[in-house]
mmCIF file with all atom_site columns, C-alpha atoms in Angstrom:
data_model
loop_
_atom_site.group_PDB
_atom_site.id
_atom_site.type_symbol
_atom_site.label_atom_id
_atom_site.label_alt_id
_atom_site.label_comp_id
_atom_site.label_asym_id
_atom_site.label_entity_id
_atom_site.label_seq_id
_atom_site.pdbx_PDB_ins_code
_atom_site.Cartn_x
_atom_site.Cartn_y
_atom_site.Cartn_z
_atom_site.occupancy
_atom_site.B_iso_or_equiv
_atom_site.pdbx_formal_charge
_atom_site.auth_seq_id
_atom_site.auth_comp_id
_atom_site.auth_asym_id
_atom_site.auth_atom_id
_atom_site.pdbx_PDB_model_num
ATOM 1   C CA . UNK A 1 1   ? 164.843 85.109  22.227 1.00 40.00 ? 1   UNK A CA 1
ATOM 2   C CA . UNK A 1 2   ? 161.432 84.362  22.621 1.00 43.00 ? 2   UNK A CA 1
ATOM 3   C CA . UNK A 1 3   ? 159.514 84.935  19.144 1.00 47.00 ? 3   UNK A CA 1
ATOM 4   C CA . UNK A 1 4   ? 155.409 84.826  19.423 1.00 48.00 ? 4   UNK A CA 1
ATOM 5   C CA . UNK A 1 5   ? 152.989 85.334  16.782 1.00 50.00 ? 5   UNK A CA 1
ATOM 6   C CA . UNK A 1 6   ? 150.608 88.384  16.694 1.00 52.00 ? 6   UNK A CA 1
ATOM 7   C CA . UNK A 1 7   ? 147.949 86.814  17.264 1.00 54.00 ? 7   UNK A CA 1
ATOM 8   C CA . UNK A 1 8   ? 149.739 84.942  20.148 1.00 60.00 ? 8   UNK A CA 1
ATOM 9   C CA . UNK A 1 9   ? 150.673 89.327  21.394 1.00 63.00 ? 9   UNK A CA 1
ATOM 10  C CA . UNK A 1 10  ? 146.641 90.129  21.366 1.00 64.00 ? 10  UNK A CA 1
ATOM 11  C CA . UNK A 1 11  ? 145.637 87.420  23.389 1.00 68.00 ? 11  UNK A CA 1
ATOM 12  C CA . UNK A 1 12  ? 148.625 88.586  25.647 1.00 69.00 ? 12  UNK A CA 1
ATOM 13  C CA . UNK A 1 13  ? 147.610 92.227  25.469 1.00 66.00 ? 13  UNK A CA 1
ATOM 14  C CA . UNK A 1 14  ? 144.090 90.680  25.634 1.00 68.00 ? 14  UNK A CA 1
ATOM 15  C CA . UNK A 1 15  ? 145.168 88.842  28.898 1.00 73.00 ? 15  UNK A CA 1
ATOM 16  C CA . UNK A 1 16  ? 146.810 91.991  30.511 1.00 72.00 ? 16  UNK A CA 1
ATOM 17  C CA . UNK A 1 17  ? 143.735 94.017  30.103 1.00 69.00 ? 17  UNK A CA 1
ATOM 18  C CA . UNK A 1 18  ? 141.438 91.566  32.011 1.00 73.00 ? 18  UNK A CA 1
ATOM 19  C CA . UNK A 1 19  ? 144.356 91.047  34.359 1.00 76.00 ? 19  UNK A CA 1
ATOM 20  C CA . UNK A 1 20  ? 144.691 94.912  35.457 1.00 73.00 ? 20  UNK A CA 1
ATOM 21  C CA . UNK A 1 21  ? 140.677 94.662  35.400 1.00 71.00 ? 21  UNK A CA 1
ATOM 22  C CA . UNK A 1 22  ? 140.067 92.226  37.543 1.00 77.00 ? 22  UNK A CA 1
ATOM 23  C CA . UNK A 1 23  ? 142.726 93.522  39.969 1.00 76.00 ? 23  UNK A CA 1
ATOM 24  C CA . UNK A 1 24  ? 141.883 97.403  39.934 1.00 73.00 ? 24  UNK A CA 1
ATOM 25  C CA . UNK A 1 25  ? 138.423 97.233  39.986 1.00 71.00 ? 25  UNK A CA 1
ATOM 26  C CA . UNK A 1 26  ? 137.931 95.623  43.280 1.00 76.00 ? 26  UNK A CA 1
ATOM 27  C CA . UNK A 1 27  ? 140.986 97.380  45.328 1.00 73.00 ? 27  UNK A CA 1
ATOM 28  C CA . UNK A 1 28  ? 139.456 101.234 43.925 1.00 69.00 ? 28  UNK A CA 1
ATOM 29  C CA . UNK A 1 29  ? 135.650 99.705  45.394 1.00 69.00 ? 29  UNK A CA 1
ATOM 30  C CA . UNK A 1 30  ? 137.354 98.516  48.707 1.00 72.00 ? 30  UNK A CA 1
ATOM 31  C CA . UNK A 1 31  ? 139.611 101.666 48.866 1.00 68.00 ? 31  UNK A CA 1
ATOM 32  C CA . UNK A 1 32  ? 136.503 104.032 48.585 1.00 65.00 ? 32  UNK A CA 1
ATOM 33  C CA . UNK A 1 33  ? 134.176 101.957 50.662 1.00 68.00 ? 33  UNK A CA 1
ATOM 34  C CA . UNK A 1 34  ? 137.055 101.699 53.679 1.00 68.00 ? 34  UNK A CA 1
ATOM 35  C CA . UNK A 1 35  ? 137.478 105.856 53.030 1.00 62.00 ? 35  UNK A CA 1
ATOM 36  C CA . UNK A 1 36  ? 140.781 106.339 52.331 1.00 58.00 ? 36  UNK A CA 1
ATOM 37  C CA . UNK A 1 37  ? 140.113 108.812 50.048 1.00 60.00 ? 37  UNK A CA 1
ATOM 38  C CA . UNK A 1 38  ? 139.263 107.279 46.605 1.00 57.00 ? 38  UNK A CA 1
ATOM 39  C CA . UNK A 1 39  ? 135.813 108.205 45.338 1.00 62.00 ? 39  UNK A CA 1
ATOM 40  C CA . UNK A 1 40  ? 133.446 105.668 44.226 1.00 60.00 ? 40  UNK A CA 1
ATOM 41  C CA . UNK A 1 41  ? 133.485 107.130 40.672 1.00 64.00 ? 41  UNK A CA 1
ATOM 42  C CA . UNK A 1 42  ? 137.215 106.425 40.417 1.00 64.00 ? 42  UNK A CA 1
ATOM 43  C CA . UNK A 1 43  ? 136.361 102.610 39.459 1.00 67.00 ? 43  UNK A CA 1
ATOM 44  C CA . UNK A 1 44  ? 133.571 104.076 36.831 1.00 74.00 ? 44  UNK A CA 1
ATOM 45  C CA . UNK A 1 45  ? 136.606 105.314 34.421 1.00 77.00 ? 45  UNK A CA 1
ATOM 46  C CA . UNK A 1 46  ? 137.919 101.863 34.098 1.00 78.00 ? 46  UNK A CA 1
ATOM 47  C CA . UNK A 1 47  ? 135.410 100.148 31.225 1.00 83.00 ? 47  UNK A CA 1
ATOM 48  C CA . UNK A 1 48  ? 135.465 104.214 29.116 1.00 87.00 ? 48  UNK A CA 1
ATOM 49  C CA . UNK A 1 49  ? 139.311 103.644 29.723 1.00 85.00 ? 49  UNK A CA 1
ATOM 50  C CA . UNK A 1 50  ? 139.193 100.091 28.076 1.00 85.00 ? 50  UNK A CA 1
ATOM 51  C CA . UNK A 1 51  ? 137.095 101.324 25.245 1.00 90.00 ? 51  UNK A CA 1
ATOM 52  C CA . UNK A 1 52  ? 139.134 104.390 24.359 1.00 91.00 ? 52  UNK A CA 1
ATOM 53  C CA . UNK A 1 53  ? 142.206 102.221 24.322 1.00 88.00 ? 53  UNK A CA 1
ATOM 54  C CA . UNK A 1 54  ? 140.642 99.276  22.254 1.00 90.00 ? 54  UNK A CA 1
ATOM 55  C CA . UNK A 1 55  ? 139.558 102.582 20.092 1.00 93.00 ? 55  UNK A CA 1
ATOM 56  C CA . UNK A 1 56  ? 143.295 103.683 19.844 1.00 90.00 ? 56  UNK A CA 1
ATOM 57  C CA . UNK A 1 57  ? 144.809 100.162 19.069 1.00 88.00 ? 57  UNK A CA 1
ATOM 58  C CA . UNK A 1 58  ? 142.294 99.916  16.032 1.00 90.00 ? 58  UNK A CA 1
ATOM 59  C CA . UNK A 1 59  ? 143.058 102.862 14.695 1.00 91.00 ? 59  UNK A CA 1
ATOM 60  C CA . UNK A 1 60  ? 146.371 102.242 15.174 1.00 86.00 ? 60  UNK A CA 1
ATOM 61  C CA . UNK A 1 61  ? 145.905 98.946  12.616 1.00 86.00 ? 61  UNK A CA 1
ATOM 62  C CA . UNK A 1 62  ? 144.779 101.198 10.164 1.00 89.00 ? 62  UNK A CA 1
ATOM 63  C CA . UNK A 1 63  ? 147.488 105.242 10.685 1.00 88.00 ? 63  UNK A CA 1
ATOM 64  C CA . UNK A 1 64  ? 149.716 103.711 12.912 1.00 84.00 ? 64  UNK A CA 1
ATOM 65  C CA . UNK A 1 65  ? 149.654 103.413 16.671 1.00 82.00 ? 65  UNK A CA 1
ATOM 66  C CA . UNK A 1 66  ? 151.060 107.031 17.749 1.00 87.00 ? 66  UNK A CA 1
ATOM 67  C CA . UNK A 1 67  ? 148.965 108.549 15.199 1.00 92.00 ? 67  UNK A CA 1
ATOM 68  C CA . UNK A 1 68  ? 145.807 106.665 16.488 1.00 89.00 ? 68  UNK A CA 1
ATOM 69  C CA . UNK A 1 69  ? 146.533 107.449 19.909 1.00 89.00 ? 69  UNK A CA 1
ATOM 70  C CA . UNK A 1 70  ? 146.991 111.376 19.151 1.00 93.00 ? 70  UNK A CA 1
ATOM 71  C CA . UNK A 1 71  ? 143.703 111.159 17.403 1.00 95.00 ? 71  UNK A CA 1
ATOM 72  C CA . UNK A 1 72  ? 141.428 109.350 19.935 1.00 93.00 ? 72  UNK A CA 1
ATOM 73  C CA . UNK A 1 73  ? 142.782 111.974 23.060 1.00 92.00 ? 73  UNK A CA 1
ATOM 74  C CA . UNK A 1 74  ? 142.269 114.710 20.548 1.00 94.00 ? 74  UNK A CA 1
ATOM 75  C CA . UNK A 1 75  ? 138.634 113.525 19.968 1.00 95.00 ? 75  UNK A CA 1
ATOM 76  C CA . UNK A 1 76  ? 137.252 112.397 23.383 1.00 91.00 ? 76  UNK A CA 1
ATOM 77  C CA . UNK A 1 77  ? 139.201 116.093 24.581 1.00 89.00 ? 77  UNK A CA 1
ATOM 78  C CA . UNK A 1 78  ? 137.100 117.973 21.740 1.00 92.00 ? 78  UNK A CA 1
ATOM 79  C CA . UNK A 1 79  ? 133.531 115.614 22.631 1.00 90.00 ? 79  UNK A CA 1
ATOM 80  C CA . UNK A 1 80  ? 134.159 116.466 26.245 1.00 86.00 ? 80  UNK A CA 1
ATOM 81  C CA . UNK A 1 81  ? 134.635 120.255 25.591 1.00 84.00 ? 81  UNK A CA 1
ATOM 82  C CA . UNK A 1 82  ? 132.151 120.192 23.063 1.00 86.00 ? 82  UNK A CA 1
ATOM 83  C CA . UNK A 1 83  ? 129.170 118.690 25.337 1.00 84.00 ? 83  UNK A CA 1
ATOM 84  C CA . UNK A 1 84  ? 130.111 120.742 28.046 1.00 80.00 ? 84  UNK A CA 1
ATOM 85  C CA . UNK A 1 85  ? 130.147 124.299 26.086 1.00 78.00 ? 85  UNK A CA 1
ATOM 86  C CA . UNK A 1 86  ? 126.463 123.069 25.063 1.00 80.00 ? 86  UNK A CA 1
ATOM 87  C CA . UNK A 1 87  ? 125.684 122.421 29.015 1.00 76.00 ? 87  UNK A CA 1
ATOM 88  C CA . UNK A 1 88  ? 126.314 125.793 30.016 1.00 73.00 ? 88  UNK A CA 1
ATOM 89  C CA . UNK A 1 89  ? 123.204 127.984 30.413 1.00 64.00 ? 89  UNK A CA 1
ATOM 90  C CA . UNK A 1 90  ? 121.408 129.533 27.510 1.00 68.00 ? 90  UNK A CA 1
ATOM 91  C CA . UNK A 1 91  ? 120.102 132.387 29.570 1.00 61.00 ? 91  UNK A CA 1
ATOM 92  C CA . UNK A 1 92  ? 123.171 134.686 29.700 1.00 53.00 ? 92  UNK A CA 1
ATOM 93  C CA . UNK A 1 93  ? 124.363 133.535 33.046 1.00 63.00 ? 93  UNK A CA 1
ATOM 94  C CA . UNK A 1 94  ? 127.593 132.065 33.272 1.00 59.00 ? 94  UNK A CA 1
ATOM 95  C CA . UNK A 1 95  ? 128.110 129.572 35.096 1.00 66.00 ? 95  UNK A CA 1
ATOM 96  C CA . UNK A 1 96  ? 131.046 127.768 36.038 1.00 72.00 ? 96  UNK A CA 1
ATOM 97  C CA . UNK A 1 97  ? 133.161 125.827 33.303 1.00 72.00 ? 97  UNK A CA 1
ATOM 98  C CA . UNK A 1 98  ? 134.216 123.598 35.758 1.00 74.00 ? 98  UNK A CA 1
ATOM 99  C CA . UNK A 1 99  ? 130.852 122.871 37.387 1.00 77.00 ? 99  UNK A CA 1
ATOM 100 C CA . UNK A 1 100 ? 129.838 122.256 33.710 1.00 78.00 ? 100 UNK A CA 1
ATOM 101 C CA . UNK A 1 101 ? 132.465 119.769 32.954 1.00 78.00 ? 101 UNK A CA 1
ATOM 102 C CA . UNK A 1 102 ? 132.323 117.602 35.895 1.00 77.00 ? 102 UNK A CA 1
ATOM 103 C CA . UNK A 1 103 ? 128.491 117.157 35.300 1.00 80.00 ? 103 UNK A CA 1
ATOM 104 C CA . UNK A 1 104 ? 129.387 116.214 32.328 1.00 82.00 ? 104 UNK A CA 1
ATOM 105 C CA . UNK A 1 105 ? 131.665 113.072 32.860 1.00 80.00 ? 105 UNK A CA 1
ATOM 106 C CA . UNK A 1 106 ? 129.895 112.211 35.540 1.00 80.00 ? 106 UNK A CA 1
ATOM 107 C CA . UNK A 1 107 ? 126.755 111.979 32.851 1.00 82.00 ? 107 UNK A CA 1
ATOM 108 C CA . UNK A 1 108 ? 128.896 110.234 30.708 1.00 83.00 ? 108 UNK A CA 1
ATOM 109 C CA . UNK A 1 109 ? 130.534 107.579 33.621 1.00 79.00 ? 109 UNK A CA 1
ATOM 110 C CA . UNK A 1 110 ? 127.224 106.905 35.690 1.00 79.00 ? 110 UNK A CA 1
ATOM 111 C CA . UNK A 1 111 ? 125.176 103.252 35.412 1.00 74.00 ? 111 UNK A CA 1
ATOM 112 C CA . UNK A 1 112 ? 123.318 103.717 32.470 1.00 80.00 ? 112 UNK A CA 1
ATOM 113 C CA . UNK A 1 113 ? 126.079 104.701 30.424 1.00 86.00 ? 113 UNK A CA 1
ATOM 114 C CA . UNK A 1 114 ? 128.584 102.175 31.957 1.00 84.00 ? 114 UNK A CA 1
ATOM 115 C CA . UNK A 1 115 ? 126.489 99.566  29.988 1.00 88.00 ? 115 UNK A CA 1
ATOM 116 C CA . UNK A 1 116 ? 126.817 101.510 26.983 1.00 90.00 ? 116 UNK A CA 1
ATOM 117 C CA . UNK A 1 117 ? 130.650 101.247 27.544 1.00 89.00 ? 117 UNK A CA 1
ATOM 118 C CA . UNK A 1 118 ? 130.716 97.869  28.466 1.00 88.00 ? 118 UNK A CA 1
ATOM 119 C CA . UNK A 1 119 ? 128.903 97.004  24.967 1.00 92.00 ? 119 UNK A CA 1
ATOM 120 C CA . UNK A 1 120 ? 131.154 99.054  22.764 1.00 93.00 ? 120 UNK A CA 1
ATOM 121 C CA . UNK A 1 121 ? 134.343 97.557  24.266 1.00 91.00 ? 121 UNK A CA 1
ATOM 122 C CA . UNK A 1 122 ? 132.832 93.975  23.761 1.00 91.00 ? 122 UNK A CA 1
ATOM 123 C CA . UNK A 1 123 ? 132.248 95.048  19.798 1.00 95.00 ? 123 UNK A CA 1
ATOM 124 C CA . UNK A 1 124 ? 135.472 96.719  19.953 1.00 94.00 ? 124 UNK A CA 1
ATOM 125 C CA . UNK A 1 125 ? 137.426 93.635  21.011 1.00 90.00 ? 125 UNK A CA 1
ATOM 126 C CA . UNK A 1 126 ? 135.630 91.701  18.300 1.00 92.00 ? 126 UNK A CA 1
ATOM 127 C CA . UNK A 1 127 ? 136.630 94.097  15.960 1.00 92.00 ? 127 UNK A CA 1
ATOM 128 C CA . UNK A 1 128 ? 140.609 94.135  17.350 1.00 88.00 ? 128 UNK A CA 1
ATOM 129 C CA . UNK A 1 129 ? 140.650 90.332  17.051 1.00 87.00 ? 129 UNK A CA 1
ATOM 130 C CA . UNK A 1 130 ? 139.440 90.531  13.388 1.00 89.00 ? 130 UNK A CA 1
ATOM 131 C CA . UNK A 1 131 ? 141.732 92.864  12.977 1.00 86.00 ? 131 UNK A CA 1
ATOM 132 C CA . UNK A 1 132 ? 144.937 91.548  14.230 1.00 81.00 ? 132 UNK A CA 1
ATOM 133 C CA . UNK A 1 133 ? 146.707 90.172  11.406 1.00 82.00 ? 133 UNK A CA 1
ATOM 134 C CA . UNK A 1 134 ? 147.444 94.099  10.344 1.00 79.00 ? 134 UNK A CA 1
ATOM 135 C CA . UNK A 1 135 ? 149.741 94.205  13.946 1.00 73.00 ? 135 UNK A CA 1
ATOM 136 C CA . UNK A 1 136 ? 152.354 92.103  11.555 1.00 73.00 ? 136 UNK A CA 1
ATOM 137 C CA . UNK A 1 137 ? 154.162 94.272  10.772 1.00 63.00 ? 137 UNK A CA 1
ATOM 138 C CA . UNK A 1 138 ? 154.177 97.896  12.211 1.00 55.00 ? 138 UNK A CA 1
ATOM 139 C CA . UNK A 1 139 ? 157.342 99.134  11.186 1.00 58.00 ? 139 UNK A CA 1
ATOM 140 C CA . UNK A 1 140 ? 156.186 101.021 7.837  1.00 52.00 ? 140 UNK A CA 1
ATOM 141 C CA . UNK A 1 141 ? 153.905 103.062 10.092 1.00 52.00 ? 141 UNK A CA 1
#
């Protein structure tokens, strides 16, 4: 049985993360350029993806990992909702939810706020590596 150290399991998890990066990122930019049906966009939900997760493992150091997880989809589901019920016109006509929503992530996953992403999952990772010693032990939670 192979026994590693938590710190040792981050810089695996760590490892993982830039491995499925690295991989997915190109293949969903060559899939969309060739056509085959993937949009361009699809690649944009990678880096939110990668924050919201390094979001749900630090919150899982602190109320436990199932916990965390239930409250980071919970919160990004009520932020989402939230912006887009403020998006909808203010002059009585309704438009579509949908419509609504859709400008919304794509607000939220175009260039501008890909950087934004890219600099909270850097800080994020900082903060997951400072806080690994509290992934000792996860059996209380």
């Amino acid at each position: 049985m192979i026994r590693s150290t938590p710190a040792g399991g981050l810089r695996l998890l760590m490892l993982r993360t830039g491995v499925v990066l690295a991989l997915c990122l190109p293949l969903l930019l060559v899939a969309a350029m060739a056509g085959v049906g993937v949009s361009p966009w699809a690649a944009a939900w990678l880096v939110p993806s990668l924050a919201l997760t390094l979001v749900t493992l630090i919150l899982g150091s602190y109320i436990g990992c199932t916990l965390g997880a239930v409250v980071t989809s919970g919160t990004w589901l009520l932020v989402i909702a939230a912006i887009a019920r403020l998006s909808l016109r203010q002059d009585g006509k309704i438009s579509s939810y949908g419509t609504v929503l859709l400008n919304v992530l794509k607000n939220l996953l175009d260039g501008g706020s890909q950087f934004v992403w890219g600099v909270a999952s850097g800080v994020l990772g900082a903060l997951l590596v400072v806080r690994r010693h509290s992934f000792n032990d996860l059996r209380s939670r």
